[in-house]
Coordinates of C-alpha atoms in Angstrom, one line a residue:
X1 CA 0.2 -0.2 0.0
X2 CA 1.6 3.1 -1.0
X3 CA 1.0 5.6 2.2
X4 CA -1.3 8.9 1.1
X5 CA -2.9 11.3 3.4
X6 CA -6.6 10.0 5.4
X7 CA -9.1 12.4 6.9
X8 CA -11.3 9.3 8.0
X9 CA -9.1 7.0 10.6
X10 CA -10.8 3.6 12.6
X11 CA -8.5 2.5 15.8
X12 CA -8.9 -1.6 15.4
X13 CA -8.2 -2.1 19.2
X14 CA -9.3 -1.3 22.8
X15 CA -9.5 -0.8 26.3
X16 CA -5.9 2.2 27.2
X17 CA -4.3 1.7 23.6
X18 CA -7.6 2.9 21.3
X19 CA -7.2 6.4 24.1
X20 CA -3.7 6.4 23.2
X21 CA -4.8 7.1 19.7
X22 CA -8.0 9.2 20.7
X23 CA -5.2 11.5 22.4
X24 CA -2.6 11.7 19.8
X25 CA -5.3 13.2 17.4
X26 CA -7.3 15.1 19.4
X27 CA -3.4 16.8 19.3
X28 CA -2.3 16.5 15.9
X29 CA -6.3 18.2 14.9
X30 CA -5.3 21.3 17.6
X31 CA -3.3 22.7 14.0
X32 CA -4.7 20.9 11.7
X33 CA -7.3 22.8 9.2
X34 CA -8.7 19.3 8.8
X35 CA -9.4 17.4 11.2
X36 CA -8.8 13.1 11.4
X37 CA -12.2 11.8 12.1
X38 CA -11.6 8.8 15.0
X39 CA -13.8 5.6 14.7
X40 CA -13.8 3.4 16.9
X41 CA -14.7 -0.2 16.4
X42 CA -16.4 -2.1 19.0
X43 CA -17.8 -4.6 20.3
X44 CA -20.8 -6.0 22.0
X45 CA -19.6 -5.2 26.0
X46 CA -17.8 -2.5 25.3
X47 CA -20.7 -0.4 24.3
X48 CA -20.0 2.1 26.5
X49 CA -16.6 1.9 27.4
X50 CA -14.2 5.2 27.2
X51 CA -12.7 4.8 23.9
X52 CA -16.6 4.4 22.4
X53 CA -18.0 7.4 24.2
X54 CA -14.8 9.3 23.2
X55 CA -13.7 8.4 19.5
X56 CA -16.2 11.1 17.1
X57 CA -17.9 8.1 15.2
X58 CA -18.6 4.4 17.3
X59 CA -19.6 1.0 15.5
X60 CA -20.7 -2.1 17.1
X61 CA -18.7 -5.1 14.7
X62 CA -20.6 -8.0 16.9
X63 CA -20.2 -10.2 20.1
X64 CA -16.6 -10.4 22.0
X65 CA -16.0 -14.4 20.2
X66 CA -17.0 -15.2 17.9
X67 CA -16.3 -19.5 16.6
X68 CA -13.7 -19.9 13.6
X69 CA -13.2 -23.1 12.2
X70 CA -14.3 -24.9 15.2
X71 CA -12.4 -22.6 17.6
X72 CA -14.4 -20.0 19.5
X73 CA -11.0 -16.5 18.7
X74 CA -11.4 -12.9 19.6
X75 CA -14.8 -10.9 18.5
X76 CA -10.9 -8.2 17.2
X77 CA -10.4 -10.9 15.2
X78 CA -13.8 -10.8 12.9
X79 CA -11.6 -10.2 10.1
X80 CA -15.3 -10.3 8.2
X81 CA -16.4 -8.6 10.4
X82 CA -13.6 -5.8 10.5
X83 CA -14.0 -5.1 6.9
X84 CA -17.8 -4.9 6.9
X85 CA -17.1 -2.0 9.6
X86 CA -14.5 -0.2 7.4
X87 CA -17.0 0.0 4.2
X88 CA -19.6 1.0 6.6
X89 CA -17.3 3.6 7.7
X90 CA -16.0 4.7 5.1
X91 CA -12.7 4.1 6.2
X92 CA -10.0 5.8 4.2
X93 CA -6.8 4.3 7.2
X94 CA -7.2 2.0 10.0
X95 CA -4.3 2.0 13.6
X96 CA -4.2 -0.8 15.8
X97 CA -2.2 -0.5 17.6
X98 CA -0.7 -3.2 19.2
X99 CA -2.2 -7.2 20.1
X100 CA -5.7 -8.6 17.9
X101 CA -4.4 -7.8 14.6
X102 CA -1.5 -6.0 15.3
X103 CA 0.5 -8.9 13.7
X104 CA -1.7 -10.2 11.4
X105 CA -0.7 -9.7 7.4
X106 CA -4.2 -11.2 6.2
X107 CA -5.9 -8.6 8.0
X108 CA -3.2 -6.1 5.8
X109 CA -4.1 -7.7 2.6
X110 CA -6.9 -7.1 3.1
X111 CA -6.6 -3.6 4.5
X112 CA -4.4 -3.1 0.6
X113 CA -6.6 -5.0 -0.9
X114 CA -9.8 -2.5 -0.1
X115 CA -7.1 0.9 -0.6
X116 CA -7.2 1.0 2.6
X117 CA -4.4 2.6 4.4
X118 CA -2.9 0.1 7.1
X119 CA -0.4 2.4 10.5
X120 CA 2.2 0.4 10.2
X121 CA 4.4 -2.5 7.7
X122 CA 3.6 -4.2 4.4
X123 CA 1.7 -7.5 4.5
X124 CA 4.9 -8.8 3.0
X125 CA 7.7 -7.3 5.3
X126 CA 4.8 -8.2 8.1
X127 CA 4.5 -11.8 7.1
X128 CA 8.5 -12.4 6.9
X129 CA 9.5 -10.8 10.0
X130 CA 7.1 -12.5 11.7
X131 CA 7.5 -15.4 10.9
X132 CA 11.0 -15.7 14.2
X133 CA 12.4 -18.2 11.6
X134 CA 13.3 -15.7 8.1
X135 CA 14.0 -13.0 10.8
X136 CA 16.1 -14.6 11.4
X137 CA 17.9 -16.1 8.9
X138 CA 17.6 -12.2 7.7
X139 CA 19.7 -11.2 11.3
X140 CA 22.4 -13.1 10.1
X141 CA 22.3 -12.2 7.4
X142 CA 22.8 -8.2 8.7
X143 CA 25.8 -9.2 11.2
X144 CA 23.1 -8.8 13.9
X145 CA 24.4 -11.6 16.3
X146 CA 22.1 -14.8 16.5
X147 CA 22.3 -17.3 20.0
X148 CA 22.7 -21.1 19.3
X149 CA 19.6 -21.9 17.1
X150 CA 18.0 -24.8 14.7
X151 CA 18.8 -22.7 11.7
X152 CA 15.5 -23.5 10.9
X153 CA 12.1 -26.1 11.3
X154 CA 12.2 -28.4 13.2
X155 CA 8.8 -31.0 12.2
X156 CA 9.9 -34.4 14.4
X157 CA 11.0 -35.3 17.7
X158 CA 14.0 -37.6 16.2
X159 CA 15.2 -33.9 14.3
X160 CA 14.4 -31.8 17.8
X161 CA 17.2 -34.4 19.1
X162 CA 19.6 -33.7 16.7
X163 CA 19.8 -30.6 16.7
X164 CA 20.1 -30.2 20.9
X165 CA 22.7 -32.1 20.0
X166 CA 24.5 -29.9 19.1
X167 CA 22.9 -26.4 20.6
X168 CA 23.0 -27.9 23.7
X169 CA 20.7 -27.7 27.0
X170 CA 18.7 -26.0 28.3
X171 CA 17.3 -25.0 25.2
X172 CA 13.9 -23.6 24.2
X173 CA 10.8 -24.9 21.7
X174 CA 9.4 -21.5 20.5
X175 CA 6.4 -21.7 17.5
X176 CA 7.9 -19.1 14.2
X177 CA 3.8 -17.2 14.5
X178 CA 2.6 -15.2 17.2
X179 CA 3.8 -13.9 21.0
X180 CA 3.0 -13.6 23.7
X181 CA 5.0 -16.5 25.5
X182 CA 3.2 -18.6 23.9
X183 CA 3.8 -21.9 21.7
X184 CA 7.5 -21.5 23.6
X185 CA 9.1 -24.4 26.1
X186 CA 11.5 -25.2 27.6
X187 CA 14.1 -28.1 28.5
X188 CA 16.2 -29.0 30.3
X189 CA 17.5 -32.9 29.6
X190 CA 16.2 -35.3 27.1
X191 CA 14.2 -37.2 29.7
X192 CA 11.9 -33.9 28.7
X193 CA 12.5 -33.2 25.2
X194 CA 9.7 -35.4 24.0
X195 CA 6.7 -33.8 25.5
X196 CA 7.9 -30.1 25.4
X197 CA 7.9 -30.6 22.0
X198 CA 4.9 -32.2 21.9
X199 CA 3.1 -28.9 24.2
X200 CA 4.7 -26.4 22.1
X201 CA 3.7 -27.0 18.5
X202 CA 0.6 -28.3 19.9
X203 CA 0.0 -24.5 21.6
X204 CA 1.2 -22.9 18.4
X205 CA -1.1 -24.7 16.9
X206 CA -4.1 -24.4 19.5
X207 CA -3.6 -20.1 19.5
X208 CA -2.0 -19.4 16.2
X209 CA -3.0 -22.4 13.7
X210 CA 0.4 -22.9 12.7
X211 CA 2.1 -25.7 14.4
X212 CA 5.6 -24.8 13.2
X213 CA 8.4 -24.9 16.5
X214 CA 12.1 -23.5 16.5
X215 CA 15.2 -24.8 18.5
X216 CA 17.1 -21.7 20.4
X217 CA 19.9 -22.3 23.1
X218 CA 18.5 -20.6 25.8
X219 CA 20.3 -18.1 27.2
X220 CA 21.0 -18.5 31.2
X221 CA 20.7 -15.3 33.1
X222 CA 20.2 -13.2 30.5
X223 CA 18.2 -9.5 30.3
X224 CA 16.0 -8.8 27.5
X225 CA 16.9 -6.0 25.4
X226 CA 14.9 -3.8 23.1
X227 CA 15.6 -1.4 20.3
X228 CA 12.9 0.8 19.1
X229 CA 12.4 1.7 15.5
X230 CA 10.7 3.8 13.0
X231 CA 11.2 4.0 9.6
X232 CA 9.7 6.4 7.0
X233 CA 10.1 3.5 4.2
X234 CA 12.0 6.2 2.2
X235 CA 15.5 5.6 3.9
X236 CA 15.4 7.1 6.8
X237 CA 15.4 5.1 9.8
X238 CA 15.9 6.7 13.4
X239 CA 16.5 4.1 16.4
X240 CA 14.5 6.4 19.3
X241 CA 15.8 4.2 22.4
X242 CA 16.5 1.1 23.8
X243 CA 14.9 -0.4 26.9
X244 CA 14.6 -2.7 29.2
X245 CA 12.5 -5.4 29.6
X246 CA 13.7 -8.3 32.4
X247 CA 11.2 -8.0 34.7
X248 CA 9.0 -10.8 33.2
X249 CA 6.0 -13.5 34.1
X250 CA 5.5 -16.3 32.7
X251 CA 7.4 -14.8 29.7
X252 CA 5.3 -12.0 30.1
X253 CA 7.0 -8.2 30.6
X254 CA 5.6 -6.2 33.9
X255 CA 8.3 -3.4 34.7
X256 CA 10.1 -1.9 31.3
X257 CA 12.1 1.1 31.4
X258 CA 14.9 3.0 29.7
X259 CA 17.8 2.6 29.4
X260 CA 18.6 -0.7 30.7
X261 CA 20.7 -1.1 33.9
X262 CA 23.2 -3.5 32.5
X263 CA 24.2 -1.8 29.4
X264 CA 26.6 1.2 28.9
X265 CA 26.6 3.6 26.0
X266 CA 29.0 2.1 23.5
X267 CA 26.8 -1.3 24.5
X268 CA 23.3 0.5 23.5
X269 CA 25.2 2.3 20.5
X270 CA 25.2 -0.8 19.0
X271 CA 22.3 -2.6 19.7
X272 CA 20.3 0.8 17.9
X273 CA 23.0 -0.1 14.5
X274 CA 22.0 -3.9 14.9
X275 CA 18.6 -2.6 14.8
X276 CA 18.6 0.1 11.7
X277 CA 20.3 -2.5 10.0
X278 CA 18.3 -5.4 10.3
X279 CA 14.8 -3.5 9.3
X280 CA 16.0 -1.9 6.3
X281 CA 17.1 -4.6 4.5
X282 CA 13.4 -5.8 5.3
X283 CA 12.3 -2.5 3.7
X284 CA 10.4 -1.8 7.0
X285 CA 8.2 1.6 7.2
X286 CA 6.4 2.8 10.2
X287 CA 7.2 2.0 14.3
X288 CA 8.7 -1.7 14.8
X289 CA 10.9 -3.0 18.3
X290 CA 13.8 -5.2 17.2
X291 CA 14.0 -7.3 20.7
X292 CA 17.7 -9.0 22.2
X293 CA 18.4 -11.0 24.6
X294 CA 21.8 -9.6 27.0
X295 CA 24.2 -12.0 28.4
X296 CA 25.9 -9.7 30.6
X297 CA 28.6 -11.7 32.9
X298 CA 29.9 -12.5 28.5
X299 CA 28.3 -9.4 27.2
X300 CA 26.9 -11.0 24.7
X301 CA 24.3 -10.4 22.6
X302 CA 21.8 -12.3 20.5
X303 CA 18.8 -11.1 18.2
X304 CA 15.5 -12.5 19.4
X305 CA 12.7 -11.4 17.4
X306 CA 11.2 -8.5 15.6
X307 CA 8.2 -6.8 16.7
X308 CA 5.6 -5.5 13.3
X309 CA 3.6 -2.5 15.6
X310 CA 3.8 -0.5 18.4
X311 CA 4.8 -2.4 21.5
X312 CA 2.5 -1.6 25.3
X313 CA 5.8 0.3 26.8
X314 CA 6.2 2.8 24.3
X315 CA 5.5 4.7 26.6
X316 CA 9.3 4.8 28.4
X317 CA 10.7 5.9 25.0
X318 CA 8.1 8.6 24.4
X319 CA 9.2 10.3 27.8
X320 CA 12.7 10.0 27.6
X321 CA 12.8 11.4 24.1
X322 CA 9.8 13.6 24.1
X323 CA 8.4 12.3 21.0
X324 CA 5.2 11.1 20.1
X325 CA 5.6 8.3 19.2
X326 CA 1.7 7.3 17.1
X327 CA 2.0 10.5 15.9
X328 CA 5.1 9.8 14.2
X329 CA 3.2 6.3 13.2
X330 CA 0.2 8.1 11.2
X331 CA 2.8 11.3 10.4
X332 CA 4.9 7.9 7.8
X333 CA 1.3 6.0 6.5
X334 CA 0.6 9.4 5.2
X335 CA 3.8 9.6 3.2
X336 CA 5.5 11.7 5.2
X337 CA 9.7 11.6 5.6
X338 CA 11.3 11.2 8.7
X339 CA 14.0 14.3 8.6
X340 CA 17.2 14.8 10.5
X341 CA 18.3 12.3 12.8
X342 CA 15.6 11.8 16.3
X343 CA 16.2 13.7 19.8
X344 CA 19.2 12.4 22.3
X345 CA 17.4 10.6 25.4
X346 CA 16.9 12.3 28.4
X347 CA 16.4 11.2 32.1
X348 CA 15.2 7.4 33.1
X349 CA 11.9 6.6 32.9
X350 CA 9.7 3.4 34.3
X351 CA 6.2 1.9 33.3
X352 CA 4.0 -0.4 35.8
X353 CA 1.2 -2.6 34.4
X354 CA -1.9 -1.6 37.0
X355 CA -4.6 -4.2 36.6
X356 CA -7.5 -6.3 37.2
X357 CA -5.7 -9.6 38.6
X358 CA -5.4 -11.3 41.7
X359 CA -1.8 -11.9 42.5
X360 CA -2.5 -15.3 45.2
X361 CA -4.5 -16.9 42.5
X362 CA -2.1 -17.2 40.0
X363 CA -2.3 -13.5 38.1
X364 CA -5.6 -14.6 37.7
X365 CA -8.1 -12.7 35.6
X366 CA -9.6 -10.9 38.6
X367 CA -12.6 -7.9 36.9
X368 CA -15.4 -5.9 37.9
X369 CA -16.8 -2.9 37.8
X370 CA -14.4 -0.2 39.0
X371 CA -16.0 1.6 42.3
X372 CA -13.3 3.5 42.6
X373 CA -11.1 4.9 40.8
X374 CA -8.0 8.1 42.2
X375 CA -5.0 8.6 39.3
X376 CA -1.0 10.9 40.9
X377 CA -0.7 14.0 39.6
X378 CA 2.5 15.7 40.4
X379 CA 6.3 16.2 38.7
X380 CA 7.4 13.1 35.9
X381 CA 4.4 11.0 36.2
X382 CA 2.3 9.8 33.0
X383 CA -1.2 7.4 33.5
X384 CA -2.2 6.4 30.5
X385 CA -5.4 4.4 30.8
X386 CA -9.0 3.2 29.1
X387 CA -10.9 3.4 32.4
X388 CA -13.2 4.8 34.4
X389 CA -15.0 5.5 37.8
X390 CA -18.0 3.3 37.0
X391 CA -16.9 1.4 34.2
X392 CA -16.1 -2.1 33.7
X393 CA -13.0 -3.8 33.7
X394 CA -14.4 -7.2 31.1
X395 CA -13.8 -10.1 31.6
X396 CA -14.0 -10.5 28.1
X397 CA -10.7 -9.0 27.6
X398 CA -7.3 -8.1 29.3
X399 CA -7.6 -6.6 32.7
X400 CA -5.3 -4.3 32.1
X401 CA -6.6 -0.6 34.8
X402 CA -3.8 2.0 33.6
X403 CA -0.2 2.4 32.9
X404 CA 1.7 4.1 35.2
X405 CA 5.1 5.9 33.8
X406 CA 7.1 8.0 36.7
X407 CA 10.6 9.6 34.3
X408 CA 12.7 11.0 36.9
X409 CA 16.6 12.8 36.5
X410 CA 18.4 9.4 37.0
X411 CA 17.0 5.3 37.4
X412 CA 17.0 6.6 41.6
X413 CA 14.2 9.1 41.6
X414 CA 12.2 7.6 38.3
X415 CA 11.9 4.5 41.8
X416 CA 11.0 7.1 43.6
X417 CA 8.1 8.5 41.6
X418 CA 7.3 5.7 40.6
X419 CA 6.7 3.4 44.4
X420 CA 4.7 7.3 45.7
X421 CA 2.6 7.3 42.1
X422 CA 1.6 4.0 42.9
X423 CA 0.9 4.5 47.1
X424 CA -1.4 7.9 46.0
X425 CA -2.8 5.4 43.5
X426 CA -7.4 4.9 44.9
X427 CA -8.5 2.0 43.1
X428 CA -11.7 -0.2 43.7
X429 CA -12.4 -2.8 41.7
X430 CA -15.8 -4.9 43.1
X431 CA -16.1 -8.2 42.6
X432 CA -12.4 -7.8 41.9
X433 CA -9.1 -6.6 42.9
X434 CA -5.5 -5.1 41.0
X435 CA -1.8 -6.3 41.3
X436 CA -1.5 -2.8 42.6
X437 CA -0.2 -4.8 46.6
X438 CA 2.6 -7.3 43.4
X439 CA 3.6 -3.6 42.2
X440 CA 4.8 -2.6 45.6
X441 CA 6.7 -5.5 47.0
X442 CA 8.2 -5.7 43.5
X443 CA 9.6 -2.0 43.6
X444 CA 10.8 -2.0 47.3
X445 CA 13.2 -5.2 46.2
X446 CA 16.4 -4.8 46.4
X447 CA 17.4 -6.7 43.3
X448 CA 15.0 -4.7 41.4
X449 CA 16.5 -0.8 42.9
X450 CA 20.0 -2.5 42.4
X451 CA 18.8 -3.0 38.9
X452 CA 20.4 -6.9 39.6
X453 CA 18.1 -9.4 38.4
X454 CA 17.2 -11.9 34.5
X455 CA 14.6 -12.8 32.9
X456 CA 13.9 -15.4 34.7
X457 CA 14.3 -13.6 38.2
X458 CA 10.9 -12.6 39.4
X459 CA 9.5 -16.4 37.8
X460 CA 12.3 -18.2 39.8
X461 CA 9.9 -16.0 43.5
X462 CA 6.8 -17.2 42.4
X463 CA 7.4 -21.2 42.3
X464 CA 8.9 -20.5 45.5
X465 CA 5.6 -18.9 45.9
X466 CA 6.8 -15.2 47.0
X467 CA 4.0 -12.9 44.7
X468 CA 5.1 -9.9 46.7
X469 CA 2.5 -8.7 47.6
X470 CA 2.3 -6.2 50.8

């Protein structure tokens, strides 16, 4: 799809993500002669949701779930319903944020056939980078370091055993499609291999409709670091920041910050250069995140994957650079170029997600009506949310209430502001609960204050029964 100007912009997402777009467009419209119209596509349970109320127009796409090929799927993955809504509303462009169709090349292809601008990469580029095997091969061609891996698809247990002998234990079996920690299994020894192989394939098939997997050396004691990139498709590529997303639970990010306490400035420069080479070689346009694992003891970096979309944690890059990544996405999608160099990073930022979930019950969703919600104010604080008092956190979707982001001149100040923000946050969910206590307990840990953790640390605490509630 050739980028071009547009005035009618549909959002295929919900909650805080959809509100992120609404806010960006309102600011853009303040200086535009012809305003952008935001059209919210929503499911039936969200008829009265904040993003529906705040959009300029809204249309219901149907129930929260639907059945496709005998499997129940989320309503925001109903391509036929989305296509009807886009045509009915005369949408000229579509913004998808993160999640749902954000990394579905089939949806992008539909937009291309309809002549609707997709605010993101072309379908062919998304397909190439969304396939983790193809992405790894491209990384190797670009001189981007890659951990020892199978070099391609692994179709049988016998093939897995062959590659395991070369790669060594422990290693990971990973689905080549999708993300979100699904279709991934750790293998510590030969006795675990067969069961882990079948479970990874079965989960990948059920979740993504594709059972394809590969093997990759498990880098223990690693930090998860990522580079935020935006490209204009005209040769301009900005690598605008490095984030540390090491604090994870079951491969799901819990705390994100910029910059990483594990990297030097020179190492950050190397990461940005590697990400730029990869994105440029892919012919990429719009926002992307190039993810790496870093082993501090070996000072070794290994490419993981490219997320062909904006990330949930993008605000920590925005508040440390002064950029608005959503506005840049819209600018590039309309044919705009990136002029000059991106701004340098200033200070430190940390983000947590306040969710309606119960840490005492394995972080099970704990949705309900939000009876009280008071968010903090003060220097260096940003709160992105998709619900207000009186709204309901629906059981059918993710349980996020808000993202709290704190900026400081240094990491110590950012942490202090974030802890204060959490203490001052007042939230009551009727029939549910939140992870506020868990987050406070986490931020008070000496390991977090000192930046001394790896991507397995939080799961290791949980395995000992320590959920950090306060």
